[in-house]
Structures are given as structure tokens and as C-alpha cells.
CSV table of C-alpha atoms in Angstrom, one decimal:
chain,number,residue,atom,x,y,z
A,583,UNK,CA,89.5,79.5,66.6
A,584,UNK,CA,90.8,82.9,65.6
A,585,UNK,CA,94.0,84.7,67.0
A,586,UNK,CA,93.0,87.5,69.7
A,587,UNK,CA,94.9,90.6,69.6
A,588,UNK,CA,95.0,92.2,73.0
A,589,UNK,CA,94.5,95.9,73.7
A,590,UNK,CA,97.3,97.9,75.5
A,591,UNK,CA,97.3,99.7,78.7
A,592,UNK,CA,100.5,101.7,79.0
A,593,UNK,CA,99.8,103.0,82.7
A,594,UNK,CA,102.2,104.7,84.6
A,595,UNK,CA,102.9,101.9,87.0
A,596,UNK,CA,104.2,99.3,84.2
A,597,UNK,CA,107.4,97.9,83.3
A,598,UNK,CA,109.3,98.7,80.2
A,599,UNK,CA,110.7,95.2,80.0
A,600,UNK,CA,108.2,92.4,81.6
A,601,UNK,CA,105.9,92.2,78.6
A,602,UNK,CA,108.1,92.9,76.0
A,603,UNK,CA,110.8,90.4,77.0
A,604,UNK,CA,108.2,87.8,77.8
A,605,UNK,CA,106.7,88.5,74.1
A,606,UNK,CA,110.7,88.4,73.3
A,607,UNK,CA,110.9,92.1,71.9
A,608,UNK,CA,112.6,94.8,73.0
A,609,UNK,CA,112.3,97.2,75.9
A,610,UNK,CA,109.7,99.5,75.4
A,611,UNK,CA,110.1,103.5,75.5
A,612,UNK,CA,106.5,103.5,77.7
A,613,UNK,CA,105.5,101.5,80.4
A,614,UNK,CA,103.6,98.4,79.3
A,615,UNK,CA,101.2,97.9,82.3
A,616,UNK,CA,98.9,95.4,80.9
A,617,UNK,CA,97.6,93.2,78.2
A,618,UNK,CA,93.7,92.8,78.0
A,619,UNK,CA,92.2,90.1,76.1
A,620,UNK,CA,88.9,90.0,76.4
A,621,UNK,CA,85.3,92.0,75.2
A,622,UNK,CA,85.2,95.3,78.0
A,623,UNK,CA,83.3,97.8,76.1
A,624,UNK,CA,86.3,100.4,77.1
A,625,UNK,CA,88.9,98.4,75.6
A,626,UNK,CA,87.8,95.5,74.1
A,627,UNK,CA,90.1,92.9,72.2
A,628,UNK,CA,89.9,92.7,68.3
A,629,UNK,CA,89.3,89.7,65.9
A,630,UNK,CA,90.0,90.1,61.9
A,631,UNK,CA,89.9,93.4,63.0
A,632,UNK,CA,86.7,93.4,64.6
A,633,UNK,CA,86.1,94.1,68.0
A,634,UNK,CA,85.2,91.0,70.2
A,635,UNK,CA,82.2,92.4,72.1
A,636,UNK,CA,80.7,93.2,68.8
A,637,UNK,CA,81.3,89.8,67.1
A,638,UNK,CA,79.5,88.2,70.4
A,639,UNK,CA,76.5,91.1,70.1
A,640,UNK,CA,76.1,90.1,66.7
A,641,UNK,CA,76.1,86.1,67.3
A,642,UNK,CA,75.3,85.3,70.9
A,643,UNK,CA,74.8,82.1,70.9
A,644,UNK,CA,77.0,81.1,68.5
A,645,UNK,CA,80.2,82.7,70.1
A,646,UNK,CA,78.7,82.3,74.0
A,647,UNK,CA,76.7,79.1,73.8
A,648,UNK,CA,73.2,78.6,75.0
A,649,UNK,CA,74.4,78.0,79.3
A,650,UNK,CA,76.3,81.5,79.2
A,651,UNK,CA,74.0,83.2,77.3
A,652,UNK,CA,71.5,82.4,79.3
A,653,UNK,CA,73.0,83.6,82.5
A,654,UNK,CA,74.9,86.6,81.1
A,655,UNK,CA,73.2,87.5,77.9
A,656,UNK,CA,75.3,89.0,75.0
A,657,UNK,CA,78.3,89.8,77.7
A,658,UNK,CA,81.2,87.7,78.3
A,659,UNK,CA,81.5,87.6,82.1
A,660,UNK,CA,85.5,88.0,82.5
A,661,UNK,CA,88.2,89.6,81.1
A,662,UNK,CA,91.7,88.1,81.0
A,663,UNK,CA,95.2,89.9,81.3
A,664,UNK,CA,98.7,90.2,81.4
A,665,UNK,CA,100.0,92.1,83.9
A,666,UNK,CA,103.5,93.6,84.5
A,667,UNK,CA,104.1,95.8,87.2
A,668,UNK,CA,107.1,97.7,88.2
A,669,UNK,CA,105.8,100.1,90.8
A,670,UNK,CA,103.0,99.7,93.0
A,671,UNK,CA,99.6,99.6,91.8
A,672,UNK,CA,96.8,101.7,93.8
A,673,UNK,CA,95.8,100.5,97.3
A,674,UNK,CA,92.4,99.9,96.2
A,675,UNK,CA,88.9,98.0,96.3
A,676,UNK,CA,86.0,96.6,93.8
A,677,UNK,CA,82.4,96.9,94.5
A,678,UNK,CA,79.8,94.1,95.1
A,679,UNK,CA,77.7,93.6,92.1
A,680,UNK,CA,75.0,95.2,94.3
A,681,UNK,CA,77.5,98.1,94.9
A,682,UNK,CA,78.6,98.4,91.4
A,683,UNK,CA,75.2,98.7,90.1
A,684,UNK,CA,74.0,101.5,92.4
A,685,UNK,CA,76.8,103.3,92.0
A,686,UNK,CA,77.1,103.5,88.1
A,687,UNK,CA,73.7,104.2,87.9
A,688,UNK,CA,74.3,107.5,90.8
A,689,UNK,CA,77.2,108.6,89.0
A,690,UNK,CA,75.1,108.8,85.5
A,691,UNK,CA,72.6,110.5,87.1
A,692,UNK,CA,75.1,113.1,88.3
A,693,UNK,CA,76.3,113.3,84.6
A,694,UNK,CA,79.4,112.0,85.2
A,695,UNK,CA,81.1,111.4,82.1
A,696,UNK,CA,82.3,107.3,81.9
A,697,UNK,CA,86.0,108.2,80.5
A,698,UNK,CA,85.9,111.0,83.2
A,699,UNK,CA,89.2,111.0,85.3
A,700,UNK,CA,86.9,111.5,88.8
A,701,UNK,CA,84.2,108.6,87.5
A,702,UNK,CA,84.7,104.9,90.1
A,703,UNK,CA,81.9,103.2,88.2
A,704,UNK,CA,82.7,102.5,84.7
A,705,UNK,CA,80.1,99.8,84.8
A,706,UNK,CA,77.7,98.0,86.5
A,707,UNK,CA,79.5,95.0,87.7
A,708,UNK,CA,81.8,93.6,90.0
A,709,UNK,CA,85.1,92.9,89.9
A,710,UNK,CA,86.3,89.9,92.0
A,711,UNK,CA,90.2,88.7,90.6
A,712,UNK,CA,92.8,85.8,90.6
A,713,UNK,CA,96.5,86.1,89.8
A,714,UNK,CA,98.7,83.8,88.5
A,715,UNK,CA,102.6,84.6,88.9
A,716,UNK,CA,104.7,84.1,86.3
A,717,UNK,CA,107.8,85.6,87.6
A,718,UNK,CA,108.0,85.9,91.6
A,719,UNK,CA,105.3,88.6,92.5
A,720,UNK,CA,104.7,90.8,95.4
A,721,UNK,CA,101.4,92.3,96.5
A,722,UNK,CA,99.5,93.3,99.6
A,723,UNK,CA,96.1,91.2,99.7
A,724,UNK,CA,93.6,91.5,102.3
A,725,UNK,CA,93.7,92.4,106.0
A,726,UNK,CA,96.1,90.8,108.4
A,727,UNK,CA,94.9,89.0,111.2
A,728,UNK,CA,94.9,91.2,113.6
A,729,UNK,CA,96.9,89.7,116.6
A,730,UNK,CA,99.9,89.6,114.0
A,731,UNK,CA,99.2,93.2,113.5
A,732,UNK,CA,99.6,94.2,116.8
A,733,UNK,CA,102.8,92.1,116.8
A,734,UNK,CA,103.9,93.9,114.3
A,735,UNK,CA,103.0,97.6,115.5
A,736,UNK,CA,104.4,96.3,119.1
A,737,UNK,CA,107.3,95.3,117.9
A,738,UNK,CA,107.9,98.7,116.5
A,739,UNK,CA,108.0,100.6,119.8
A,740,UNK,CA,106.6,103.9,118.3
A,741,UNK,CA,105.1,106.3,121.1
A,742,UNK,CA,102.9,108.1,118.4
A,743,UNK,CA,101.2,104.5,117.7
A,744,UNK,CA,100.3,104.3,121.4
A,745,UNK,CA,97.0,106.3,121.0
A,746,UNK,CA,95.3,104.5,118.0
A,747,UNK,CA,96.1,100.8,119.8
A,748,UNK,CA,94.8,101.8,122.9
A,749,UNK,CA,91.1,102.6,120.5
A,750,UNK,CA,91.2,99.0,120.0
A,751,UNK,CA,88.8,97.4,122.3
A,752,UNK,CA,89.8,93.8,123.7
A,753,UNK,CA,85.6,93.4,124.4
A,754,UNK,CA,84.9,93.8,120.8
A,755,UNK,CA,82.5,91.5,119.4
A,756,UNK,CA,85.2,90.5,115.8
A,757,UNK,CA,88.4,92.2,115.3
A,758,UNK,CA,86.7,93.3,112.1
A,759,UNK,CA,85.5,96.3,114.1
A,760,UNK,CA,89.0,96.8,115.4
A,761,UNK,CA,90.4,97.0,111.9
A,762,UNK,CA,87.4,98.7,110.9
A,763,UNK,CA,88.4,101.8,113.9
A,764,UNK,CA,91.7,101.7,113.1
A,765,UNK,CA,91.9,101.9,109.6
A,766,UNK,CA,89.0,104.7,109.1
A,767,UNK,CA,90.7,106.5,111.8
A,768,UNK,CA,93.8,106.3,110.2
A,769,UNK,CA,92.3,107.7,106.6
A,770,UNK,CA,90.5,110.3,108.1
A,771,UNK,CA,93.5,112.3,110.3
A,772,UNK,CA,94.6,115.5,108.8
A,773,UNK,CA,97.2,115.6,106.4
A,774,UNK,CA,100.1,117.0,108.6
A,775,UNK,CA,99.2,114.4,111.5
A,776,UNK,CA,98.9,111.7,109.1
A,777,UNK,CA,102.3,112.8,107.7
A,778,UNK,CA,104.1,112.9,111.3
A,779,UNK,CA,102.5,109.7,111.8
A,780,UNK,CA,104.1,107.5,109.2
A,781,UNK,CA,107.4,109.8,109.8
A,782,UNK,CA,107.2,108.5,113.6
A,783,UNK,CA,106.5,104.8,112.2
A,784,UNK,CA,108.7,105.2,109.4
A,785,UNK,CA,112.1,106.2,112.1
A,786,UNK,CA,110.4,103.1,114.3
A,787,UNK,CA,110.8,101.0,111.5
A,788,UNK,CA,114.1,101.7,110.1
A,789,UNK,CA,115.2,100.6,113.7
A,790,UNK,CA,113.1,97.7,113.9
A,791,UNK,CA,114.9,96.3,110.8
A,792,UNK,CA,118.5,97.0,112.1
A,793,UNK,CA,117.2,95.2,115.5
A,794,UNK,CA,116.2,92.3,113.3
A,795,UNK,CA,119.1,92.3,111.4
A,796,UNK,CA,121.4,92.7,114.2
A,797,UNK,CA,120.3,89.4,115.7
A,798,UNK,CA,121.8,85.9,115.3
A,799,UNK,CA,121.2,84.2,112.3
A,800,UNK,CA,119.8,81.0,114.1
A,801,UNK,CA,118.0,83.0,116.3
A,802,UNK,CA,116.0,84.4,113.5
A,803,UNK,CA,112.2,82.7,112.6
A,804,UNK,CA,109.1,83.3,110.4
A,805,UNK,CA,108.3,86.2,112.1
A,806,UNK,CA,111.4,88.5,112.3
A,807,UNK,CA,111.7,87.3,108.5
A,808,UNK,CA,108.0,88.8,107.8
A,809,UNK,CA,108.3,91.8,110.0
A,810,UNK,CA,111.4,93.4,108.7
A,811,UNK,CA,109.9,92.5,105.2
A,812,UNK,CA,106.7,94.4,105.4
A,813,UNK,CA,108.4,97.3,107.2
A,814,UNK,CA,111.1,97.4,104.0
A,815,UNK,CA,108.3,97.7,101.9
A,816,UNK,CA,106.2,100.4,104.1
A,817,UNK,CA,109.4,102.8,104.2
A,818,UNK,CA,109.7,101.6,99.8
A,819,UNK,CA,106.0,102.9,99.6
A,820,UNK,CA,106.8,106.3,101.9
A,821,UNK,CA,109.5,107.2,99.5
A,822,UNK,CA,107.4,107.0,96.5
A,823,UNK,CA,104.5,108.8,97.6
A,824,UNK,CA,105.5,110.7,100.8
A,825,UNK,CA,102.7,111.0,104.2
A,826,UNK,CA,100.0,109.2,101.6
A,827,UNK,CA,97.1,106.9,103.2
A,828,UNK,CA,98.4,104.1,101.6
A,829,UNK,CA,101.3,103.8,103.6
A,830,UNK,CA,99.3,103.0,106.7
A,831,UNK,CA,96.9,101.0,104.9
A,832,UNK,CA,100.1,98.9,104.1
A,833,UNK,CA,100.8,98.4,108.2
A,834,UNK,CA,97.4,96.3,108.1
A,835,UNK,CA,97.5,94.1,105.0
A,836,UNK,CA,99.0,90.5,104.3
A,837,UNK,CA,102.4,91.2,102.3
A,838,UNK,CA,102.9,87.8,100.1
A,839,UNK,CA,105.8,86.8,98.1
A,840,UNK,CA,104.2,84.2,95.0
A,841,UNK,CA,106.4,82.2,92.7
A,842,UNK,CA,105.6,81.5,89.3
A,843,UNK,CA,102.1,79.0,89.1
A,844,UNK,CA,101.3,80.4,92.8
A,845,UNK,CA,98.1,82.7,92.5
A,846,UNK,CA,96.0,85.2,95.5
A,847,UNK,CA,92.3,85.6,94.8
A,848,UNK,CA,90.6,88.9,95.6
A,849,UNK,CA,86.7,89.2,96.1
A,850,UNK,CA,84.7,91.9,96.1
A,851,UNK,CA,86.2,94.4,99.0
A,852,UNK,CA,89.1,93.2,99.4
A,853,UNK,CA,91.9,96.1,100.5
A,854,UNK,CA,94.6,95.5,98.2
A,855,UNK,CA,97.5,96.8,96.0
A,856,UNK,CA,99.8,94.7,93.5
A,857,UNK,CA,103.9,95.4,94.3
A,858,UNK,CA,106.0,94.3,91.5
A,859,UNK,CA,106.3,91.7,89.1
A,860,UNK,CA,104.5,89.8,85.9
A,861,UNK,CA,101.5,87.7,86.2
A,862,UNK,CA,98.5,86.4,84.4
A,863,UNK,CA,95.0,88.2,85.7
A,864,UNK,CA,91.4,86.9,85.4
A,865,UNK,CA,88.6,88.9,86.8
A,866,UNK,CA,84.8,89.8,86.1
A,867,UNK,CA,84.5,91.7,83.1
A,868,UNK,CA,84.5,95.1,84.8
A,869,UNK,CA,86.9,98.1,85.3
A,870,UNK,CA,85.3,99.3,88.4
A,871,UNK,CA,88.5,100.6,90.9
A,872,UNK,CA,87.8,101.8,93.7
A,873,UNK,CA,90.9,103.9,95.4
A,874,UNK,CA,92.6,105.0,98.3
A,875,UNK,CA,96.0,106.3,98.0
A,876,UNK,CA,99.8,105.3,96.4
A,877,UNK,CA,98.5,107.0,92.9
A,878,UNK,CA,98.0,110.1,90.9
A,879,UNK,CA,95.0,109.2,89.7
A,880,UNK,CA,91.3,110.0,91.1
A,881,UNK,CA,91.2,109.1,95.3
A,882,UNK,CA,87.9,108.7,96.8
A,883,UNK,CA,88.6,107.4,100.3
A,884,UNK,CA,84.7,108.1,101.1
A,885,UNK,CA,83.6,105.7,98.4
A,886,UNK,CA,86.5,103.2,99.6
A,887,UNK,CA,85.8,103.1,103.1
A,888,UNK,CA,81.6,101.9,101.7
A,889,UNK,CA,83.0,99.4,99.9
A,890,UNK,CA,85.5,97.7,102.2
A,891,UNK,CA,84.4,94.6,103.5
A,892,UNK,CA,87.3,94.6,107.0
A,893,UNK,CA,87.1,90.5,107.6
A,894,UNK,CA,90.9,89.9,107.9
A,895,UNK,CA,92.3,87.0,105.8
A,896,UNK,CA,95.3,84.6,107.1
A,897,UNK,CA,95.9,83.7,104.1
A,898,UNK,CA,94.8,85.3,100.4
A,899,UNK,CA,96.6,82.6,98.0
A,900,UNK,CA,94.5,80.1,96.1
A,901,UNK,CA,96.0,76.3,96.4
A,902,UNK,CA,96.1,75.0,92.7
A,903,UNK,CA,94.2,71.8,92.4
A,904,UNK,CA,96.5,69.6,89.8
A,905,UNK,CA,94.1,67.8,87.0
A,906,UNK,CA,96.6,65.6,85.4
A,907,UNK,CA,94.4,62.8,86.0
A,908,UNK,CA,91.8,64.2,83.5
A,909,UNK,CA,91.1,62.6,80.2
A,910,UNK,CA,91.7,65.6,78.1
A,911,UNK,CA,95.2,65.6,79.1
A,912,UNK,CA,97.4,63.3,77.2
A,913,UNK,CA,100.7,63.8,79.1
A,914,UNK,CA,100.1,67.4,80.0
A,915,UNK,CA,100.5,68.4,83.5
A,916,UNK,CA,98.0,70.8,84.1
A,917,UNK,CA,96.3,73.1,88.0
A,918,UNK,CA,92.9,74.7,88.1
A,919,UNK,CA,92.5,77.3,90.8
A,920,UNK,CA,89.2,77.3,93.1
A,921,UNK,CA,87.1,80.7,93.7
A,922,UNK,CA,83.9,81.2,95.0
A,923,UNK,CA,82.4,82.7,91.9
A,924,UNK,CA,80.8,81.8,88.7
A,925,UNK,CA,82.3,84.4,86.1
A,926,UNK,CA,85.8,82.4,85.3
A,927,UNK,CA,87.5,79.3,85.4
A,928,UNK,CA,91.3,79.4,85.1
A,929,UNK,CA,93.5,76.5,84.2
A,930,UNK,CA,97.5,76.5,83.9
A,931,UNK,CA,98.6,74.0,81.6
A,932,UNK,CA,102.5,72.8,81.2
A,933,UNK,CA,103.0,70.5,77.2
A,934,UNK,CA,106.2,68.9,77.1
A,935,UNK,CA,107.3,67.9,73.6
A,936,UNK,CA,105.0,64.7,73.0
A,937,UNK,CA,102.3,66.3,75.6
A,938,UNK,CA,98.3,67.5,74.0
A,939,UNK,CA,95.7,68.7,75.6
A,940,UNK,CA,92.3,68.6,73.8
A,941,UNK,CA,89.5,72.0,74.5
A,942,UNK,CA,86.4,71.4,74.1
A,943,UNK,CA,83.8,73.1,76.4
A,944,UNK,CA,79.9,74.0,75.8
A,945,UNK,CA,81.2,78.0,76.5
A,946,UNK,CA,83.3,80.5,75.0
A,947,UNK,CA,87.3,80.2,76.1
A,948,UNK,CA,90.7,82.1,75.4
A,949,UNK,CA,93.8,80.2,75.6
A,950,UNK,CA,96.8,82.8,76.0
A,951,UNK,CA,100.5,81.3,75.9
A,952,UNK,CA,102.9,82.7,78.4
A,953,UNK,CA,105.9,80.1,77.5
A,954,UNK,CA,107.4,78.2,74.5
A,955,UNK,CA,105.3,78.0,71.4
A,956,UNK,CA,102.0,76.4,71.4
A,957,UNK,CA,100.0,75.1,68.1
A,958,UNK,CA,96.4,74.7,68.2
A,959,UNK,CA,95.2,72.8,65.6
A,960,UNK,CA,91.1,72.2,65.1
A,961,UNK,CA,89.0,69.2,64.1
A,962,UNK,CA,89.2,70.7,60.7
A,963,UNK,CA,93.0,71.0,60.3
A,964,UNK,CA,92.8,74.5,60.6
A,965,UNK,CA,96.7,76.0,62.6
A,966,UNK,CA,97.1,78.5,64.7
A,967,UNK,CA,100.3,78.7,66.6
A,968,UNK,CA,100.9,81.2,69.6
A,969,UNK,CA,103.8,82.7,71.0
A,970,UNK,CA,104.2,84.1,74.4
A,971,UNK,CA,102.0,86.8,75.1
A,972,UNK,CA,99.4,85.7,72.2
A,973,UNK,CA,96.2,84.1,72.7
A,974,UNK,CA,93.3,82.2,70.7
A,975,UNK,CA,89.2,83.2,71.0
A,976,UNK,CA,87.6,79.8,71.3
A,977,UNK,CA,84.2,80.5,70.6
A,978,UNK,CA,81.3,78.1,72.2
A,979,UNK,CA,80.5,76.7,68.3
A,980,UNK,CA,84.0,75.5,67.8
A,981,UNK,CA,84.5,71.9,68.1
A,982,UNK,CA,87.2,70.4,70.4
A,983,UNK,CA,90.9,72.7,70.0
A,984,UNK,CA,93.9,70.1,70.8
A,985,UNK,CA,97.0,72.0,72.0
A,986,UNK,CA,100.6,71.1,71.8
A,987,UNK,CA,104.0,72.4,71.3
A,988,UNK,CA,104.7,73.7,68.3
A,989,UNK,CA,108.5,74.4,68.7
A,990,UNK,CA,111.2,73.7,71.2
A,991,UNK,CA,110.6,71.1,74.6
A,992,UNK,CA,108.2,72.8,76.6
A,993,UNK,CA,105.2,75.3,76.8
A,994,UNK,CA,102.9,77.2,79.0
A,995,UNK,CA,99.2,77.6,78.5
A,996,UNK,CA,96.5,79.5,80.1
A,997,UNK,CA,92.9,78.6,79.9
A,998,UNK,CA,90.0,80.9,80.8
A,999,UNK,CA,86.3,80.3,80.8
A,1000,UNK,CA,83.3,80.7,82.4
């Protein structure tokens, strides 16, 4: 049980205040984007000033256990984060393992440097990734169904939209090929067509959301609430980065609103881009990124477009599964959330003052406090206590961790392992 001190990402996109007041510092002068803790080679986290992924190479089984070494040899398979986002993030993808692996091994092949600003393999794995609000948290996740779509584009009553919904064919065998022909059609006009197309949507939406506005409160439902909504956002996005892809690509996806404990899960090509607020992020240990517009960074819509799986996705948010019935939980309240993958498990964990919760598992694990004070204290007696935006490296060796407030009524714990 050692403390893990994260590494630092200060990208543009970052707030100066949702990590540092969460830590209770304050503001930064940069944008603090994200907080890794984990071992990715690129920016791995440190313990006793060593580097994690070098204390697991030098004592796999000891720090992985014999069940994770065996399946993913001296590599820890995810990589947690904070992340605090005050701008949008990239509309963007993640290879399939398959995917990732060809392409990492192409691009060093063509020489491409790893820390090169035009490389999308960094390395050879995939990237599938949950999120966990912790403050209400807006992103764009996955294609909308596409009958809402055309609601939606309907609805707006823009002439210059008429020729790309009358390419959608009603005899189509899944509306995956619609989206498919839409969106690639959409990514691929010239830049000054593209550019009076979102202008034409842009004026059609502005009026749409007066309409909607305009109309009697108790005549209002779900779906004037979610159209005027997107279309806000859509015009946000066109002011920031003016006649980009991503604007359109933000016509097609699910827009969802989470509160704090509510979470979206992203698999491999899955269209996506993060909107605003702070949350905790697990994903494969890989920084493969895969982009198509609403950045300054590298865009390669060519290598998007063969990632992109186009299966739309009524709804992208994972239901927590409470586990307050389990025997490790003396009081604690605590959720799990489901995906389809083997890499990570996350658990949420809520300690009131008398509250403990006892880790013990036959892997590594990192427990990262987002709330309160929390005081992890080992079958030896050993202390460690966490503040928000600190977290623990539970190696597979250590014997069973219990956790409980250390200070004040109540905490927040994160829990991930594999």
C-alpha cells in the first residue's frame, strides 16, 4: 500500500479550477486537463519516486498477481484518471485491439516518431472507457438512433439538408448504412460547402430554438427539451471552431446530461467527444485517439472513418449495480458499473463516519478519493490517508486494505481493478 502520485496532463481543453478546487487548492494559471494514475509507458504514475510501470517490470507477480500476469504479462491493463474538462474535447474514436495493433506496427514502419504530433498509434492496444461524473457532465456518446435524427434534422426545416436526407435509403438493410452515407458524406464535402452547410443549419437552428421556446410551457415534452438542447450545443461547438467536421458529427450523436455517480461507457469505435465538466475515467491502458475535428491537434478523418463502427446506441450510460449487500462492506454503500470487457472493474464507494470497507483482491488495484478524507490502514497497521484527488497502489501481494473516513462525516472512494 503506497501513495500514487499521478502525472499531469495540462491540455488545452482543461479547466483551471475543477481539479484544483476538488484537491482544495487554488486555481491554476494552466489548464489542468487530467490526472493519470496508472503505469502508460508515456506518462506513467510514480511510487517513492519510482515509476509504476518499472516497479511492476521489476516484480510481476508480486505487484500483478499470478491471474493478471498471466493474461497481460508485466502490463497493467487500464489506466485510471481524473478528468476536468472546460471546453470540448476532440470528436474522436479508439481502435479495436486488432486495429490498434496493425496500425502501431504501420506507423513504425513508416518511421513515425511515437511523441510525433501526426502519430494515432502510440501503442498497440485498445482503448474501450467508462466515466463516472462527479459534477453534472456533458458529452456526446455514440450515434443517435436514427429516426430521432431525422426528427431532429426535420424539425429544422433547412432547404440545404434536403439533399443529404433524400441519400438515405428507406430499403436499406440497418440504418447503420444510413448513418454510415450520411456521416462520410458529410466529412468528405469541400471545405466552403461544408462551411455553408452548418451556416444554413446553424440559421435553421437558431430558429428552431426560438420556435421551441416560443411554445407553451405545458405544451412542451422530452423532445422539444432534447432538440433545442442539442441544437444549443451544435451553434456552442460552431463558435468555437467555425465550418469544422465536428459540428455535423454533433447533429448525429446522443447528447447526455450525467449527474454525479451516473457514468457512459465507450467501446472500441464509438464516435464521441466529452463537453464539459469533472469526472473519474477508466479505460484500457492505451493512449490511442483517433480524431476528427473540434481540435488543433493532428486530424485524420481517413483513419477515423476505418475505425468507426456506425451501430447507433439509444442509450450510452452504464446503470450502476448497488453492492451494499456484499460482505466486504460494513455500512458502506457502495455501485459497480457493468462493461463488456475484461481490462477494468470500477467500483464507487460512499463511508459515512462509522462505515469500512475491507480490499482485498488476488490483482493489483488503485483506490483514488474524490470526496472527504479517507484512511487506509493495512493488516500490519501501516496508515495512509487520502485526500481528494490522491490515490493508493494496492499491489496483488498486499493483504486485505480496510478503508474508512479519516476526518469529517462522509467520503468518496473509487476502486479500479482488473
Amino acid at each position: 500500500m503506497q501513495l500514487l502520485n499521478s502525472a499531469t496532463r495540462n491540455y488545452s481543453w482543461g479547466s483551471r479550477t475543477m481539479i484544483p478546487e476538488l484537491k482544495g487548492d487554488p486555481a491554476s494559471d494552466t489548464p489542468v486537463a487530467e490526472l493519470w494514475f496508472g503505469a502508460h509507458p508515456g506518462d506513467p504514475s510514480t511510487v517513492n519516486g519510482q515509476r509504476l510501470d518499472e516497479v511492476i517490470a521489476a516484480a510481476p507477480a508480486e505487484q500483478l498477481g499470478k491471474r493478471v500476469q498471466q493474461d497481460y504479462g508485466k502490463r497493467l491493463p487500464f489506466l485510471l484518471k481524473i478528468l476536468a474538462a472546460a471546453e470540448p474535447l476532440s470528436l474522436q474514436a479508439h481502435p479495436s485491439k486488432a486495429q490498434a495493433e496493425e496500425g502501431f506496427a504501420r506507423e513504425n514502419e513508416q518511421g513515425i516518431e511515437v511523441s510525433a504530433t501526426n502519430r494515432n498509434y502510440k501503442d498497440d492496444n485498445h482503448k474501450p472507457e467508462l466515466i463516472v461524473a462527479l459534477t453534472e457532465f456533458y458529452a456526446m456518446a455514440g450515434f443517435r438512433p436514427l429516426e430521432r435524427t431525422l426528427e431532429l434534422l426535420k424539425a429544422l426545416e433547412c432547404p440545404e439538408l434536403e439533399h443529404y436526407l433524400n441519400m438515405l435509403l428507406p430499403e436499406a438493410a440497418a440504418e447503420s448504412e444510413n448513418l454510415r452515407a450520411l456521416f462520410t458524406t458529410w466529412i468528405t464535402i469541400p471545405a466552403t460547402k461544408r462551411k455553408e452547410l452548418i451556416a444554413a443549419i446553424v440559421e435553421a437552428g437558431e430558429k428552431l430554438i426560438a420556435r421551441l421556446e416560443a411554445e407553451p410551457a405545458d405544451s412542451t415534452d422530452s423532445a422539444v427539451a432534447w432538440m433545442a438542447r442539442d441544437m444549443r450545443t451544435v451553434i456552442s461547438l460552431n463558435e468555437q471552431y467555425p465550418g469544422d467536421i465536428g459540428v455535423l458529427g454533433a447533429l448525429l450523436l446522443n447528447h447526455v446530461v450525467l449527474q454525479p455517480g451516473e457514468a457512459v461507457y465507450l467501446n472500441a469505435g464509438a464516435l464521441h467527444a466529452y463537453v464539459s465538466g469533472l469526472g473519474v475515467e477508466i479505460m484500457a491502458n492505451s493512449d490511442n485517439v483517433l480524431r476528427g475535428g473540434l481540435t488543433p491537434k493532428f486530424v485524420d478523418v481517413p483513419e477515423l472513418v476505418k475505425v468507426l463502427t456506425y451501430e447507433s446506441v439509444d442509450d450510452p450510460c452504464v446503470q450502476q449495480k448497488e453492492k451494499s449487500v456484499e460482505e466486504t462492506l460494513h455500512g458502506a454503500k457502495a455501485w459497480s458499473y457493468p462493461v463488456p470487457i475484461d481490462e477494468f472493474i470500477l467500483d464507487r464507494v460512499e463511508l459515512c463516519a462509522d462505515d469500512t470497507v475491507e480490499l482485498n483482491f488476488d490483482g493489483p488495484a488503485i483506490a483514488l478519493c474524490t470526496g472527504g478524507e479517507v484512511e487506509l490502514r493495512d493488516n500490519e497497521g501501516q496508515e495512509l490517508k487520502l485526500q481528494p484527488g490522491q490515490a493508493a497502489w494496492l499491489p496483488a501481494a498486499e493483504e486485505t486494505v480496510v478503508a474508512r473516513v479519516a476526518a469529517g462525516e462522509a467520503s468518496q472512494l473509487f476502486i479500479a481493478r482488473v
